[in-house]
Amino acid sequence: MSAPPADPAQRTTESGIPVEPVYGPEDLPANLDERLSPPGTFPFVRGPYPGMYRVRPWTMRQYAGFATAEATNERFRYLLQRGQTGLSTAFDLPTQMGLDSDDPRALGEVGRTGVAIDTIDDMRRLFREIPLADVSTSMTINAP
């Protein structure tokens, strides 16, 4: 952390951008109407939904993934029945690395830290009986 400025009225961000003590209408860019749009309209700078969180509460997700698609599906349905509004899939390391479960390099890691997904049929089992039109999903694949 840097030392506070000698003059408290002269502050900067961590990137060195000056921060004024107070901002007013004269500080807005002249073309603001061209740069902004109402919420729910392109280019979505004010969010993807017209009413945003006032009419659509924040999505609640619990990161979940068990060894098999069936076990993870069971957990997903359990969470949705108890109020979760979105799904976040935890994949095992071989899946994250693009390896099939029967690849020799996957030995001992299949299903260990999340769900093992090798085929489209695994994905179908993962989301069986889940209304995907009504539930948003997040799938995190970390770089090896």
C-alpha positions as a Markdown table, in Angstrom:
| # | Residue | x | y | z |
|---|---|---|---|---|
| 1 | Met | 0.0 | 0.0 | 0.0 |
| 2 | Ser | 1.2 | 3.5 | -0.8 |
| 3 | Ala | 1.3 | 6.3 | 1.8 |
| 4 | Pro | -1.7 | 8.7 | 1.9 |
| 5 | Pro | -1.3 | 11.7 | -0.3 |
| 6 | Ala | 0.1 | 14.9 | 1.3 |
| 7 | Asp | -3.0 | 16.7 | 0.2 |
| 8 | Pro | -6.1 | 14.5 | 1.0 |
| 9 | Ala | -8.0 | 16.3 | -1.7 |
| 10 | Gln | -5.7 | 14.8 | -4.3 |
| 11 | Arg | -6.3 | 11.1 | -4.5 |
| 12 | Thr | -5.6 | 8.5 | -7.2 |
| 13 | Thr | -6.7 | 4.9 | -7.8 |
| 14 | Glu | -4.2 | 2.1 | -7.6 |
| 15 | Ser | -3.8 | 2.6 | -11.3 |
| 16 | Gly | -2.8 | 6.2 | -10.8 |
| 17 | Ile | -6.1 | 7.7 | -12.1 |
| 18 | Pro | -6.9 | 11.0 | -10.3 |
| 19 | Val | -10.1 | 10.9 | -8.2 |
| 20 | Glu | -11.9 | 14.1 | -7.5 |
| 21 | Pro | -13.4 | 14.7 | -4.1 |
| 22 | Val | -16.9 | 15.4 | -5.6 |
| 23 | Tyr | -18.3 | 14.7 | -9.1 |
| 24 | Gly | -21.2 | 16.6 | -10.7 |
| 25 | Pro | -23.1 | 16.7 | -14.0 |
| 26 | Glu | -20.3 | 18.8 | -15.6 |
| 27 | Asp | -18.0 | 15.7 | -15.2 |
| 28 | Leu | -20.2 | 13.5 | -17.4 |
| 29 | Pro | -19.1 | 12.9 | -21.0 |
| 30 | Ala | -21.0 | 14.7 | -23.6 |
| 31 | Asn | -22.0 | 11.5 | -25.5 |
| 32 | Leu | -23.3 | 9.7 | -22.4 |
| 33 | Asp | -26.6 | 8.8 | -24.1 |
| 34 | Glu | -24.7 | 7.1 | -26.9 |
| 35 | Arg | -22.5 | 5.1 | -24.5 |
| 36 | Leu | -25.3 | 3.9 | -22.1 |
| 37 | Ser | -28.5 | 2.0 | -22.8 |
| 38 | Pro | -31.4 | 1.1 | -20.6 |
| 39 | Pro | -31.0 | -2.1 | -18.6 |
| 40 | Gly | -31.9 | -5.1 | -20.7 |
| 41 | Thr | -30.9 | -3.6 | -24.0 |
| 42 | Phe | -27.7 | -3.7 | -26.2 |
| 43 | Pro | -24.9 | -3.1 | -25.3 |
| 44 | Phe | -26.0 | -4.3 | -21.9 |
| 45 | Val | -23.7 | -1.9 | -19.9 |
| 46 | Arg | -26.5 | -1.6 | -17.3 |
| 47 | Gly | -27.2 | -5.3 | -17.1 |
| 48 | Pro | -29.0 | -8.0 | -19.1 |
| 49 | Tyr | -32.5 | -7.6 | -17.6 |
| 50 | Pro | -34.8 | -4.6 | -17.7 |
| 51 | Gly | -35.7 | -4.7 | -14.0 |
| 52 | Met | -32.4 | -6.2 | -12.9 |
| 53 | Tyr | -32.3 | -7.4 | -9.3 |
| 54 | Arg | -35.4 | -5.5 | -8.3 |
| 55 | Val | -37.6 | -8.0 | -10.2 |
| 56 | Arg | -35.1 | -10.9 | -10.6 |
| 57 | Pro | -33.1 | -11.7 | -7.5 |
| 58 | Trp | -29.5 | -12.6 | -7.7 |
| 59 | Thr | -28.8 | -16.2 | -8.9 |
| 60 | Met | -27.8 | -18.4 | -6.0 |
| 61 | Arg | -25.4 | -21.2 | -7.0 |
| 62 | Gln | -23.6 | -23.8 | -4.9 |
| 63 | Tyr | -20.5 | -25.3 | -6.6 |
| 64 | Ala | -21.3 | -29.0 | -6.8 |
| 65 | Gly | -20.0 | -32.1 | -8.5 |
| 66 | Phe | -19.9 | -35.7 | -7.3 |
| 67 | Ala | -18.1 | -38.6 | -9.0 |
| 68 | Thr | -20.8 | -39.5 | -11.5 |
| 69 | Ala | -23.3 | -37.6 | -13.6 |
| 70 | Glu | -26.1 | -39.4 | -11.8 |
| 71 | Ala | -24.9 | -38.5 | -8.3 |
| 72 | Thr | -24.4 | -34.9 | -9.4 |
| 73 | Asn | -27.8 | -34.8 | -10.9 |
| 74 | Glu | -29.3 | -36.0 | -7.7 |
| 75 | Arg | -27.5 | -33.2 | -5.8 |
| 76 | Phe | -28.6 | -30.6 | -8.3 |
| 77 | Arg | -32.2 | -31.6 | -8.0 |
| 78 | Tyr | -31.9 | -31.6 | -4.2 |
| 79 | Leu | -30.5 | -28.0 | -4.3 |
| 80 | Leu | -33.1 | -26.8 | -6.7 |
| 81 | Gln | -35.9 | -28.2 | -4.6 |
| 82 | Arg | -34.6 | -26.2 | -1.6 |
| 83 | Gly | -34.5 | -22.8 | -3.4 |
| 84 | Gln | -31.2 | -22.7 | -5.4 |
| 85 | Thr | -31.8 | -20.7 | -8.6 |
| 86 | Gly | -28.8 | -21.7 | -10.6 |
| 87 | Leu | -26.3 | -24.6 | -11.0 |
| 88 | Ser | -22.5 | -24.5 | -10.9 |
| 89 | Thr | -20.8 | -27.7 | -12.0 |
| 90 | Ala | -17.6 | -28.9 | -10.4 |
| 91 | Phe | -15.7 | -31.1 | -12.9 |
| 92 | Asp | -13.1 | -33.7 | -12.0 |
| 93 | Leu | -9.5 | -33.0 | -13.0 |
| 94 | Pro | -9.4 | -35.3 | -16.1 |
| 95 | Thr | -12.5 | -33.6 | -17.5 |
| 96 | Gln | -10.9 | -30.2 | -16.9 |
| 97 | Met | -7.8 | -31.4 | -18.7 |
| 98 | Gly | -9.8 | -32.8 | -21.7 |
| 99 | Leu | -9.0 | -36.4 | -20.8 |
| 100 | Asp | -11.5 | -39.3 | -21.1 |
| 101 | Ser | -11.9 | -41.3 | -17.9 |
| 102 | Asp | -10.2 | -44.3 | -19.5 |
| 103 | Asp | -7.1 | -42.4 | -20.4 |
| 104 | Pro | -4.1 | -43.8 | -18.5 |
| 105 | Arg | -3.2 | -40.2 | -17.4 |
| 106 | Ala | -6.5 | -40.0 | -15.6 |
| 107 | Leu | -5.8 | -43.0 | -13.3 |
| 108 | Gly | -6.7 | -42.2 | -9.7 |
| 109 | Glu | -8.3 | -38.8 | -10.6 |
| 110 | Val | -11.6 | -39.8 | -12.2 |
| 111 | Gly | -14.5 | -38.4 | -10.1 |
| 112 | Arg | -12.2 | -37.4 | -7.3 |
| 113 | Thr | -12.8 | -33.6 | -7.2 |
| 114 | Gly | -16.0 | -33.4 | -9.2 |
| 115 | Val | -18.1 | -35.0 | -11.9 |
| 116 | Ala | -16.5 | -37.0 | -14.7 |
| 117 | Ile | -17.9 | -36.1 | -18.1 |
| 118 | Asp | -16.7 | -37.9 | -21.2 |
| 119 | Thr | -19.7 | -37.9 | -23.6 |
| 120 | Ile | -22.9 | -36.0 | -24.5 |
| 121 | Asp | -24.8 | -38.8 | -22.8 |
| 122 | Asp | -23.0 | -37.9 | -19.6 |
| 123 | Met | -24.2 | -34.4 | -20.0 |
| 124 | Arg | -27.8 | -35.7 | -20.6 |
| 125 | Arg | -27.6 | -37.7 | -17.4 |
| 126 | Leu | -26.1 | -34.7 | -15.5 |
| 127 | Phe | -29.1 | -32.5 | -16.4 |
| 128 | Arg | -31.9 | -35.2 | -16.5 |
| 129 | Glu | -35.2 | -33.8 | -15.3 |
| 130 | Ile | -33.8 | -30.3 | -14.7 |
| 131 | Pro | -35.7 | -27.5 | -16.5 |
| 132 | Leu | -32.8 | -25.9 | -18.3 |
| 133 | Ala | -35.1 | -23.2 | -19.8 |
| 134 | Asp | -35.7 | -22.0 | -16.2 |
| 135 | Val | -32.3 | -22.6 | -14.5 |
| 136 | Ser | -29.1 | -21.0 | -15.5 |
| 137 | Thr | -25.9 | -23.0 | -15.4 |
| 138 | Ser | -22.3 | -22.2 | -14.8 |
| 139 | Met | -19.5 | -24.7 | -15.7 |
| 140 | Thr | -16.1 | -23.9 | -14.5 |
| 141 | Ile | -13.1 | -25.5 | -16.2 |
| 142 | Asn | -9.9 | -24.2 | -14.8 |
| 143 | Ala | -6.7 | -24.2 | -16.8 |
| 144 | Pro | -4.2 | -26.9 | -15.9 |
